[in-house]
């Protein structure tokens, strides 16, 4: 009987040593990815390509999860793009669709905050052949913001969400 109990504990201990690493990684993989909300306001062709490339990079990332709305907590990337040459006399026909001016604003958000919190912003140009390179630079900026706000995100993750309090109604 002692040998059977010892064997059972030995197998249990061995399985705890082996399976938490594999099971924990698979089970917590979605939780370990930081949500990134990419909000695009780009109507020009270069800006649209840039936005698509950024969303693809976030979606393919091992560190981030692309979300379509600001849910629990994460980083917001808000893009506004305009064609740099539309409406310029003399160059419009030759250069329209070749370069976009992009404004990006970074925010952090949480369902426990009253809204998104501004983090940083920038304005830059993206050429039609540079969408992939520039989207990689935005991913690097998201990484810096994630690292800077790591303690905030860990606190949000670790703190249980307060239970909703029922509202009282006066019956007349």
Short mmCIF file of N, CA and C in Angstrom, two decimals:
data_model
loop_
_atom_site.label_atom_id
_atom_site.label_comp_id
_atom_site.label_asym_id
_atom_site.label_seq_id
_atom_site.Cartn_x
_atom_site.Cartn_y
_atom_site.Cartn_z
N UNK A 1 0.82 -1.19 0.00
CA UNK A 1 0.00 0.00 0.00
C UNK A 1 0.87 1.26 0.00
N UNK A 2 1.94 1.28 0.85
CA UNK A 2 2.84 2.44 0.89
C UNK A 2 3.50 2.67 -0.46
N UNK A 3 3.87 1.58 -1.15
CA UNK A 3 4.51 1.71 -2.46
C UNK A 3 3.56 2.31 -3.49
N UNK A 4 2.27 1.93 -3.43
CA UNK A 4 1.30 2.48 -4.37
C UNK A 4 1.09 3.97 -4.14
N UNK A 5 1.01 4.37 -2.85
CA UNK A 5 0.83 5.79 -2.54
C UNK A 5 2.07 6.58 -2.94
N UNK A 6 3.23 6.05 -2.66
CA UNK A 6 4.48 6.72 -3.03
C UNK A 6 4.59 6.84 -4.55
N UNK A 7 4.18 5.78 -5.26
CA UNK A 7 4.22 5.82 -6.72
C UNK A 7 3.25 6.87 -7.26
N UNK A 8 2.05 6.93 -6.65
CA UNK A 8 1.05 7.91 -7.10
C UNK A 8 1.56 9.33 -6.89
N UNK A 9 2.17 9.60 -5.71
CA UNK A 9 2.73 10.93 -5.46
C UNK A 9 3.89 11.22 -6.40
N UNK A 10 4.70 10.22 -6.68
CA UNK A 10 5.82 10.41 -7.60
C UNK A 10 5.35 10.77 -9.00
N UNK A 11 4.32 10.07 -9.48
CA UNK A 11 3.77 10.35 -10.81
C UNK A 11 3.14 11.75 -10.82
N UNK A 12 2.41 12.08 -9.74
CA UNK A 12 1.79 13.40 -9.64
C UNK A 12 2.85 14.50 -9.66
N UNK A 13 3.92 14.32 -8.87
CA UNK A 13 4.98 15.33 -8.83
C UNK A 13 5.66 15.46 -10.19
N UNK A 14 5.91 14.33 -10.84
CA UNK A 14 6.53 14.36 -12.16
C UNK A 14 5.62 15.07 -13.18
N UNK A 15 4.33 14.78 -13.14
CA UNK A 15 3.42 15.42 -14.09
C UNK A 15 3.31 16.92 -13.83
N UNK A 16 3.39 17.33 -12.55
CA UNK A 16 3.37 18.77 -12.25
C UNK A 16 4.62 19.47 -12.75
N UNK A 17 5.73 18.76 -12.76
CA UNK A 17 6.96 19.35 -13.27
C UNK A 17 6.95 19.47 -14.79
N UNK A 18 6.31 18.49 -15.44
CA UNK A 18 6.33 18.47 -16.90
C UNK A 18 5.21 19.31 -17.50
N UNK A 19 3.97 19.13 -17.03
CA UNK A 19 2.83 19.72 -17.70
C UNK A 19 2.55 21.19 -17.42
N UNK A 20 2.92 21.78 -16.28
CA UNK A 20 2.61 23.21 -16.15
C UNK A 20 3.27 24.06 -17.20
N UNK A 21 4.50 23.74 -17.56
CA UNK A 21 5.19 24.55 -18.57
C UNK A 21 4.48 24.44 -19.91
N UNK A 22 4.15 23.22 -20.32
CA UNK A 22 3.47 23.05 -21.59
C UNK A 22 2.02 23.49 -21.51
N UNK A 23 1.30 23.05 -20.50
CA UNK A 23 -0.11 23.40 -20.36
C UNK A 23 -0.30 24.86 -20.05
N UNK A 24 0.55 25.42 -19.20
CA UNK A 24 0.44 26.83 -18.83
C UNK A 24 0.71 27.72 -20.02
N UNK A 25 1.69 27.37 -20.83
CA UNK A 25 2.00 28.20 -21.99
C UNK A 25 0.85 28.20 -22.98
N UNK A 26 0.26 27.02 -23.19
CA UNK A 26 -0.84 26.95 -24.13
C UNK A 26 -2.09 27.59 -23.55
N UNK A 27 -2.33 27.37 -22.27
CA UNK A 27 -3.53 27.89 -21.65
C UNK A 27 -3.50 29.39 -21.45
N UNK A 28 -2.34 29.95 -21.19
CA UNK A 28 -2.27 31.38 -20.90
C UNK A 28 -1.76 32.20 -22.08
N UNK A 29 -1.53 31.55 -23.21
CA UNK A 29 -1.00 32.29 -24.36
C UNK A 29 -1.86 33.50 -24.74
N UNK A 30 -3.20 33.35 -24.83
CA UNK A 30 -3.98 34.53 -25.17
C UNK A 30 -3.89 35.62 -24.10
N UNK A 31 -3.78 35.23 -22.83
CA UNK A 31 -3.69 36.21 -21.76
C UNK A 31 -2.34 36.90 -21.74
N UNK A 32 -1.31 36.26 -22.26
CA UNK A 32 0.02 36.86 -22.22
C UNK A 32 0.21 37.89 -23.34
N UNK A 33 -0.66 37.87 -24.33
CA UNK A 33 -0.57 38.84 -25.41
C UNK A 33 -1.28 40.12 -25.01
N UNK A 34 -0.66 41.24 -25.28
CA UNK A 34 -1.24 42.54 -24.99
C UNK A 34 -2.16 42.93 -26.16
N UNK A 35 -3.36 43.37 -25.83
CA UNK A 35 -4.31 43.80 -26.86
C UNK A 35 -3.85 45.12 -27.48
N UNK A 36 -3.94 45.20 -28.79
CA UNK A 36 -3.62 46.43 -29.51
C UNK A 36 -4.80 46.74 -30.43
N UNK A 37 -5.36 47.91 -30.24
CA UNK A 37 -6.48 48.40 -31.05
C UNK A 37 -5.91 49.36 -32.09
N UNK A 38 -6.03 49.01 -33.36
CA UNK A 38 -5.55 49.86 -34.45
C UNK A 38 -6.77 50.50 -35.10
N UNK A 39 -6.84 51.82 -34.99
CA UNK A 39 -7.98 52.62 -35.45
C UNK A 39 -7.51 53.46 -36.63
N UNK A 40 -7.96 53.13 -37.83
CA UNK A 40 -7.46 53.80 -39.03
C UNK A 40 -8.50 54.73 -39.65
N UNK A 41 -8.05 55.93 -39.95
CA UNK A 41 -8.84 56.91 -40.69
C UNK A 41 -8.01 57.32 -41.91
N UNK A 42 -7.88 56.39 -42.82
CA UNK A 42 -7.01 56.58 -43.99
C UNK A 42 -7.82 56.28 -45.24
N UNK A 43 -8.01 57.29 -46.08
CA UNK A 43 -8.78 57.08 -47.31
C UNK A 43 -7.89 57.05 -48.55
N UNK A 44 -6.66 57.49 -48.42
CA UNK A 44 -5.76 57.48 -49.58
C UNK A 44 -5.13 56.10 -49.73
N UNK A 45 -4.67 55.74 -50.93
CA UNK A 45 -4.15 54.39 -51.17
C UNK A 45 -2.92 54.04 -50.33
N UNK A 46 -1.99 54.97 -50.17
CA UNK A 46 -0.78 54.68 -49.40
C UNK A 46 -1.13 54.51 -47.92
N UNK A 47 -1.98 55.38 -47.40
CA UNK A 47 -2.40 55.27 -46.01
C UNK A 47 -3.16 53.98 -45.73
N UNK A 48 -4.01 53.59 -46.67
CA UNK A 48 -4.76 52.34 -46.53
C UNK A 48 -3.82 51.15 -46.52
N UNK A 49 -2.82 51.14 -47.40
CA UNK A 49 -1.83 50.06 -47.42
C UNK A 49 -1.03 50.03 -46.12
N UNK A 50 -0.66 51.21 -45.64
CA UNK A 50 0.10 51.31 -44.39
C UNK A 50 -0.72 50.75 -43.23
N UNK A 51 -1.98 51.12 -43.15
CA UNK A 51 -2.85 50.63 -42.09
C UNK A 51 -2.99 49.11 -42.15
N UNK A 52 -3.19 48.58 -43.34
CA UNK A 52 -3.31 47.12 -43.51
C UNK A 52 -2.03 46.41 -43.09
N UNK A 53 -0.88 46.97 -43.48
CA UNK A 53 0.40 46.36 -43.11
C UNK A 53 0.58 46.37 -41.59
N UNK A 54 0.18 47.45 -40.94
CA UNK A 54 0.29 47.54 -39.48
C UNK A 54 -0.61 46.50 -38.81
N UNK A 55 -1.85 46.40 -39.27
CA UNK A 55 -2.76 45.41 -38.69
C UNK A 55 -2.23 43.99 -38.90
N UNK A 56 -1.67 43.73 -40.07
CA UNK A 56 -1.09 42.40 -40.32
C UNK A 56 0.06 42.11 -39.36
N UNK A 57 0.92 43.09 -39.14
CA UNK A 57 2.06 42.90 -38.24
C UNK A 57 1.60 42.67 -36.80
N UNK A 58 0.61 43.42 -36.36
CA UNK A 58 0.08 43.22 -35.00
C UNK A 58 -0.54 41.83 -34.91
N UNK A 59 -1.33 41.47 -35.91
CA UNK A 59 -1.99 40.15 -35.91
C UNK A 59 -1.01 38.99 -35.94
N UNK A 60 0.11 39.16 -36.63
CA UNK A 60 1.12 38.10 -36.74
C UNK A 60 2.09 38.08 -35.56
N UNK A 61 2.03 39.07 -34.71
CA UNK A 61 2.97 39.21 -33.61
C UNK A 61 2.76 38.14 -32.54
N UNK A 62 3.85 37.75 -31.91
CA UNK A 62 3.77 36.81 -30.78
C UNK A 62 3.50 37.56 -29.48
N UNK A 63 3.67 38.88 -29.47
CA UNK A 63 3.51 39.65 -28.24
C UNK A 63 2.17 40.38 -28.16
N UNK A 64 1.50 40.59 -29.30
CA UNK A 64 0.29 41.40 -29.32
C UNK A 64 -0.87 40.65 -29.96
N UNK A 65 -2.07 41.08 -29.57
CA UNK A 65 -3.31 40.54 -30.13
C UNK A 65 -4.07 41.73 -30.73
N UNK A 66 -4.38 41.66 -32.01
CA UNK A 66 -5.15 42.71 -32.67
C UNK A 66 -6.61 42.60 -32.24
N UNK A 67 -7.16 43.70 -31.74
CA UNK A 67 -8.56 43.72 -31.32
C UNK A 67 -9.30 44.76 -32.13
N UNK A 68 -10.62 44.59 -32.25
CA UNK A 68 -11.40 45.53 -33.05
C UNK A 68 -12.14 46.56 -32.21
N UNK A 69 -11.92 46.53 -30.89
CA UNK A 69 -12.46 47.56 -30.00
C UNK A 69 -11.65 47.57 -28.71
N UNK A 70 -11.74 48.63 -27.97
CA UNK A 70 -10.99 48.75 -26.72
C UNK A 70 -11.74 47.99 -25.63
N UNK A 71 -11.27 46.77 -25.35
CA UNK A 71 -11.95 45.94 -24.38
C UNK A 71 -11.30 46.05 -23.00
N UNK A 72 -10.73 45.00 -22.47
CA UNK A 72 -10.21 44.98 -21.11
C UNK A 72 -9.11 46.03 -20.89
N UNK A 73 -7.97 45.86 -21.51
CA UNK A 73 -6.89 46.84 -21.43
C UNK A 73 -5.90 46.59 -22.56
N UNK A 74 -5.17 47.64 -22.93
CA UNK A 74 -4.20 47.50 -23.99
C UNK A 74 -3.72 48.85 -24.48
N UNK A 75 -3.20 48.84 -25.70
CA UNK A 75 -2.65 50.04 -26.32
C UNK A 75 -3.47 50.35 -27.57
N UNK A 76 -3.84 51.63 -27.71
CA UNK A 76 -4.54 52.08 -28.90
C UNK A 76 -3.57 52.78 -29.84
N UNK A 77 -3.70 52.49 -31.13
CA UNK A 77 -2.90 53.15 -32.16
C UNK A 77 -3.91 53.78 -33.12
N UNK A 78 -3.97 55.10 -33.10
CA UNK A 78 -4.96 55.84 -33.90
C UNK A 78 -4.24 56.55 -35.05
N UNK A 79 -4.61 56.19 -36.27
CA UNK A 79 -3.95 56.72 -37.47
C UNK A 79 -4.89 57.60 -38.28
N UNK A 80 -4.38 58.72 -38.76
CA UNK A 80 -5.07 59.58 -39.72
C UNK A 80 -4.10 59.82 -40.85
N UNK A 81 -4.55 59.60 -42.07
CA UNK A 81 -3.67 59.70 -43.24
C UNK A 81 -4.32 60.57 -44.32
N UNK A 82 -3.47 61.33 -45.00
CA UNK A 82 -3.93 62.11 -46.17
C UNK A 82 -2.85 62.03 -47.24
N UNK A 83 -3.31 62.01 -48.47
CA UNK A 83 -2.38 62.03 -49.59
C UNK A 83 -1.67 63.39 -49.59
N UNK A 84 -0.37 63.37 -49.69
CA UNK A 84 0.40 64.62 -49.60
C UNK A 84 0.27 65.51 -50.82
N UNK A 85 -0.13 64.94 -51.96
CA UNK A 85 -0.07 65.73 -53.19
C UNK A 85 -1.44 66.03 -53.79
N UNK A 86 -2.51 65.52 -53.20
CA UNK A 86 -3.85 65.82 -53.72
C UNK A 86 -4.13 67.31 -53.57
N UNK A 87 -4.54 67.92 -54.64
CA UNK A 87 -4.90 69.34 -54.62
C UNK A 87 -3.75 70.29 -54.90
N UNK A 88 -2.55 69.78 -55.09
CA UNK A 88 -1.43 70.68 -55.41
C UNK A 88 -1.34 70.85 -56.93
N UNK A 89 -1.55 72.05 -57.42
CA UNK A 89 -1.53 72.27 -58.87
C UNK A 89 -0.15 71.96 -59.46
N UNK A 90 -0.17 71.29 -60.57
CA UNK A 90 1.07 71.00 -61.30
C UNK A 90 1.71 69.68 -60.92
N UNK A 91 1.50 69.21 -59.70
CA UNK A 91 2.12 67.94 -59.29
C UNK A 91 1.09 66.87 -58.96
N UNK A 92 -0.16 67.32 -58.84
CA UNK A 92 -1.22 66.39 -58.42
C UNK A 92 -1.29 65.16 -59.32
N UNK A 93 -1.32 65.36 -60.62
CA UNK A 93 -1.48 64.23 -61.54
C UNK A 93 -0.27 63.30 -61.55
N UNK A 94 0.91 63.83 -61.26
CA UNK A 94 2.12 63.01 -61.31
C UNK A 94 2.38 62.28 -60.00
N UNK A 95 2.06 62.89 -58.87
CA UNK A 95 2.49 62.34 -57.59
C UNK A 95 1.37 61.84 -56.67
N UNK A 96 0.12 62.11 -57.02
CA UNK A 96 -0.97 61.63 -56.18
C UNK A 96 -0.88 60.11 -56.07
N UNK A 97 -1.06 59.61 -54.84
CA UNK A 97 -1.01 58.17 -54.60
C UNK A 97 0.38 57.62 -54.37
N UNK A 98 1.37 58.52 -54.19
CA UNK A 98 2.74 58.04 -53.98
C UNK A 98 3.22 58.24 -52.55
N UNK A 99 2.61 59.15 -51.80
CA UNK A 99 3.06 59.41 -50.43
C UNK A 99 1.91 59.91 -49.58
N UNK A 100 1.91 59.45 -48.34
CA UNK A 100 0.86 59.84 -47.41
C UNK A 100 1.48 60.51 -46.19
N UNK A 101 0.82 61.55 -45.71
CA UNK A 101 1.19 62.14 -44.41
C UNK A 101 0.35 61.40 -43.37
N UNK A 102 1.02 60.88 -42.34
CA UNK A 102 0.35 60.06 -41.33
C UNK A 102 0.53 60.70 -39.97
N UNK A 103 -0.57 60.84 -39.26
CA UNK A 103 -0.55 61.26 -37.87
C UNK A 103 -0.92 60.03 -37.04
N UNK A 104 -0.12 59.74 -36.02
CA UNK A 104 -0.42 58.61 -35.14
C UNK A 104 -0.48 59.11 -33.71
N UNK A 105 -1.48 58.66 -33.00
CA UNK A 105 -1.60 58.95 -31.56
C UNK A 105 -1.68 57.61 -30.85
N UNK A 106 -0.87 57.47 -29.81
CA UNK A 106 -0.84 56.25 -29.00
C UNK A 106 -1.58 56.51 -27.69
N UNK A 107 -2.38 55.55 -27.29
CA UNK A 107 -3.10 55.64 -26.02
C UNK A 107 -2.96 54.32 -25.27
N UNK A 108 -3.22 54.36 -23.98
CA UNK A 108 -3.46 53.12 -23.25
C UNK A 108 -4.92 53.18 -22.82
N UNK A 109 -5.52 52.03 -22.71
CA UNK A 109 -6.92 51.98 -22.32
C UNK A 109 -7.16 50.82 -21.36
N UNK A 110 -8.22 50.95 -20.61
CA UNK A 110 -8.65 49.91 -19.69
C UNK A 110 -10.13 50.10 -19.43
N UNK A 111 -10.82 49.01 -19.18
CA UNK A 111 -12.24 49.12 -18.85
C UNK A 111 -12.44 49.74 -17.47
N UNK A 112 -11.34 50.00 -16.76
CA UNK A 112 -11.41 50.63 -15.44
C UNK A 112 -11.06 52.12 -15.48
N UNK A 113 -10.74 52.61 -16.66
CA UNK A 113 -10.44 54.03 -16.82
C UNK A 113 -11.65 54.72 -17.45
N UNK A 114 -11.80 56.02 -17.23
CA UNK A 114 -12.95 56.71 -17.82
C UNK A 114 -12.84 56.87 -19.34
N UNK A 115 -11.70 56.61 -19.90
CA UNK A 115 -11.49 56.72 -21.34
C UNK A 115 -10.05 56.33 -21.65
N UNK A 116 -9.64 56.58 -22.86
CA UNK A 116 -8.26 56.29 -23.23
C UNK A 116 -7.35 57.38 -22.68
N UNK A 117 -6.14 56.97 -22.32
CA UNK A 117 -5.16 57.90 -21.78
C UNK A 117 -4.09 58.13 -22.84
N UNK A 118 -3.89 59.40 -23.20
CA UNK A 118 -2.91 59.78 -24.21
C UNK A 118 -1.50 59.40 -23.74
N UNK A 119 -0.72 58.82 -24.63
CA UNK A 119 0.66 58.46 -24.34
C UNK A 119 1.66 59.23 -25.19
N UNK A 120 1.44 59.27 -26.50
CA UNK A 120 2.42 59.89 -27.39
C UNK A 120 1.77 60.09 -28.76
N UNK A 121 2.42 60.90 -29.59
CA UNK A 121 1.94 61.10 -30.96
C UNK A 121 3.11 61.48 -31.86
N UNK A 122 2.85 61.36 -33.15
CA UNK A 122 3.89 61.68 -34.12
C UNK A 122 3.23 61.92 -35.48
N UNK A 123 3.93 62.65 -36.32
CA UNK A 123 3.51 62.85 -37.70
C UNK A 123 4.70 62.50 -38.59
N UNK A 124 4.44 61.74 -39.64
CA UNK A 124 5.53 61.31 -40.53
C UNK A 124 4.97 61.05 -41.92
N UNK A 125 5.87 60.83 -42.85
CA UNK A 125 5.49 60.52 -44.23
C UNK A 125 5.73 59.05 -44.50
N UNK A 126 4.86 58.48 -45.32
CA UNK A 126 5.01 57.10 -45.75
C UNK A 126 4.91 57.06 -47.26
N UNK A 127 5.95 56.58 -47.90
CA UNK A 127 5.92 56.39 -49.36
C UNK A 127 5.24 55.08 -49.70
N UNK A 128 4.80 54.95 -50.95
CA UNK A 128 4.04 53.76 -51.33
C UNK A 128 4.84 52.47 -51.19
N UNK A 129 6.16 52.55 -51.21
CA UNK A 129 6.98 51.35 -51.06
C UNK A 129 7.51 51.17 -49.64
N UNK A 130 7.08 52.01 -48.70
CA UNK A 130 7.63 51.97 -47.34
C UNK A 130 6.60 51.56 -46.28
N UNK A 131 5.43 51.12 -46.69
CA UNK A 131 4.39 50.77 -45.71
C UNK A 131 4.86 49.67 -44.76
N UNK A 132 5.54 48.67 -45.28
CA UNK A 132 6.00 47.56 -44.44
C UNK A 132 7.05 48.03 -43.42
N UNK A 133 8.01 48.81 -43.87
CA UNK A 133 9.07 49.32 -42.98
C UNK A 133 8.49 50.25 -41.90
N UNK A 134 7.60 51.14 -42.30
CA UNK A 134 7.04 52.08 -41.33
C UNK A 134 6.11 51.39 -40.34
N UNK A 135 5.39 50.36 -40.79
CA UNK A 135 4.54 49.63 -39.85
C UNK A 135 5.39 48.89 -38.83
N UNK A 136 6.56 48.43 -39.23
CA UNK A 136 7.48 47.79 -38.28
C UNK A 136 7.97 48.80 -37.25
N UNK A 137 8.18 50.03 -37.65
CA UNK A 137 8.59 51.08 -36.71
C UNK A 137 7.48 51.39 -35.70
N UNK A 138 6.24 51.35 -36.15
CA UNK A 138 5.11 51.57 -35.23
C UNK A 138 5.04 50.41 -34.23
N UNK A 139 5.26 49.20 -34.70
CA UNK A 139 5.29 48.03 -33.78
C UNK A 139 6.39 48.22 -32.74
N UNK A 140 7.54 48.74 -33.15
CA UNK A 140 8.62 49.00 -32.19
C UNK A 140 8.19 50.05 -31.16
N UNK A 141 7.47 51.07 -31.61
CA UNK A 141 6.97 52.10 -30.68
C UNK A 141 5.95 51.51 -29.71
N UNK A 142 5.09 50.63 -30.20
CA UNK A 142 4.12 49.95 -29.33
C UNK A 142 4.89 49.14 -28.27
N UNK A 143 5.97 48.49 -28.68
CA UNK A 143 6.79 47.73 -27.73
C UNK A 143 7.38 48.62 -26.65
N UNK A 144 7.84 49.80 -27.02
CA UNK A 144 8.38 50.73 -26.03
C UNK A 144 7.30 51.18 -25.06
N UNK A 145 6.11 51.47 -25.57
CA UNK A 145 5.00 51.88 -24.71
C UNK A 145 4.55 50.73 -23.80
N UNK A 146 4.53 49.53 -24.34
CA UNK A 146 4.16 48.36 -23.52
C UNK A 146 5.17 48.17 -22.40
N UNK A 147 6.43 48.34 -22.71
CA UNK A 147 7.48 48.20 -21.70
C UNK A 147 7.39 49.31 -20.65
N UNK A 148 7.16 50.54 -21.08
CA UNK A 148 7.03 51.67 -20.18
C UNK A 148 5.84 51.49 -19.23
N UNK A 149 4.75 50.93 -19.74
CA UNK A 149 3.52 50.77 -18.96
C UNK A 149 3.34 49.36 -18.40
N UNK A 150 4.41 48.60 -18.38
CA UNK A 150 4.34 47.21 -17.94
C UNK A 150 3.75 47.09 -16.53
N UNK A 151 4.20 47.92 -15.61
CA UNK A 151 3.70 47.86 -14.23
C UNK A 151 2.21 48.19 -14.17
N UNK A 152 1.76 49.13 -14.99
CA UNK A 152 0.34 49.48 -15.03
C UNK A 152 -0.48 48.30 -15.52
N UNK A 153 -0.04 47.67 -16.61
CA UNK A 153 -0.77 46.53 -17.17
C UNK A 153 -0.77 45.35 -16.20
N UNK A 154 0.35 45.11 -15.52
CA UNK A 154 0.41 44.02 -14.54
C UNK A 154 -0.54 44.30 -13.38
N UNK A 155 -0.63 45.55 -12.95
CA UNK A 155 -1.55 45.92 -11.86
C UNK A 155 -3.00 45.70 -12.30
N UNK A 156 -3.32 46.11 -13.51
CA UNK A 156 -4.68 45.92 -14.02
C UNK A 156 -5.00 44.43 -14.11
N UNK A 157 -4.06 43.65 -14.61
CA UNK A 157 -4.26 42.21 -14.75
C UNK A 157 -4.44 41.54 -13.39
N UNK A 158 -3.69 41.97 -12.38
CA UNK A 158 -3.70 41.32 -11.07
C UNK A 158 -4.86 41.76 -10.18
N UNK A 159 -5.38 42.95 -10.41
CA UNK A 159 -6.45 43.47 -9.55
C UNK A 159 -7.79 42.96 -10.05
N UNK A 160 -8.56 42.30 -9.16
CA UNK A 160 -9.87 41.84 -9.60
C UNK A 160 -10.80 43.02 -9.90
N UNK A 161 -11.60 42.84 -10.90
CA UNK A 161 -12.54 43.88 -11.28
C UNK A 161 -13.63 43.97 -10.20
N UNK A 162 -13.97 45.18 -9.75
CA UNK A 162 -14.99 45.29 -8.71
C UNK A 162 -16.34 44.79 -9.21
N UNK A 163 -17.05 44.14 -8.30
CA UNK A 163 -18.37 43.62 -8.65
C UNK A 163 -19.33 44.79 -8.82
N UNK A 164 -20.24 44.63 -9.74
CA UNK A 164 -21.24 45.67 -9.97
C UNK A 164 -22.17 45.75 -8.76
N UNK A 165 -22.45 46.95 -8.34
CA UNK A 165 -23.35 47.12 -7.21
C UNK A 165 -24.77 47.32 -7.75
N UNK A 166 -25.73 46.62 -7.14
CA UNK A 166 -27.10 46.77 -7.63
C UNK A 166 -27.63 48.16 -7.31
N UNK A 167 -28.43 48.66 -8.19
CA UNK A 167 -29.04 49.97 -7.95
C UNK A 167 -30.36 49.76 -7.24
N UNK A 168 -30.68 50.67 -6.37
CA UNK A 168 -31.92 50.59 -5.61
C UNK A 168 -32.97 51.43 -6.29
N UNK A 169 -34.14 50.88 -6.38
CA UNK A 169 -35.25 51.61 -6.95
C UNK A 169 -36.31 51.79 -5.88
N UNK A 170 -36.83 52.97 -5.80
CA UNK A 170 -37.88 53.26 -4.83
C UNK A 170 -39.22 52.90 -5.46
N UNK A 171 -39.95 52.06 -4.78
CA UNK A 171 -41.28 51.67 -5.27
C UNK A 171 -42.29 52.61 -4.69
N UNK A 172 -43.09 53.18 -5.53
CA UNK A 172 -44.09 54.15 -5.06
C UNK A 172 -45.48 53.57 -5.10
#
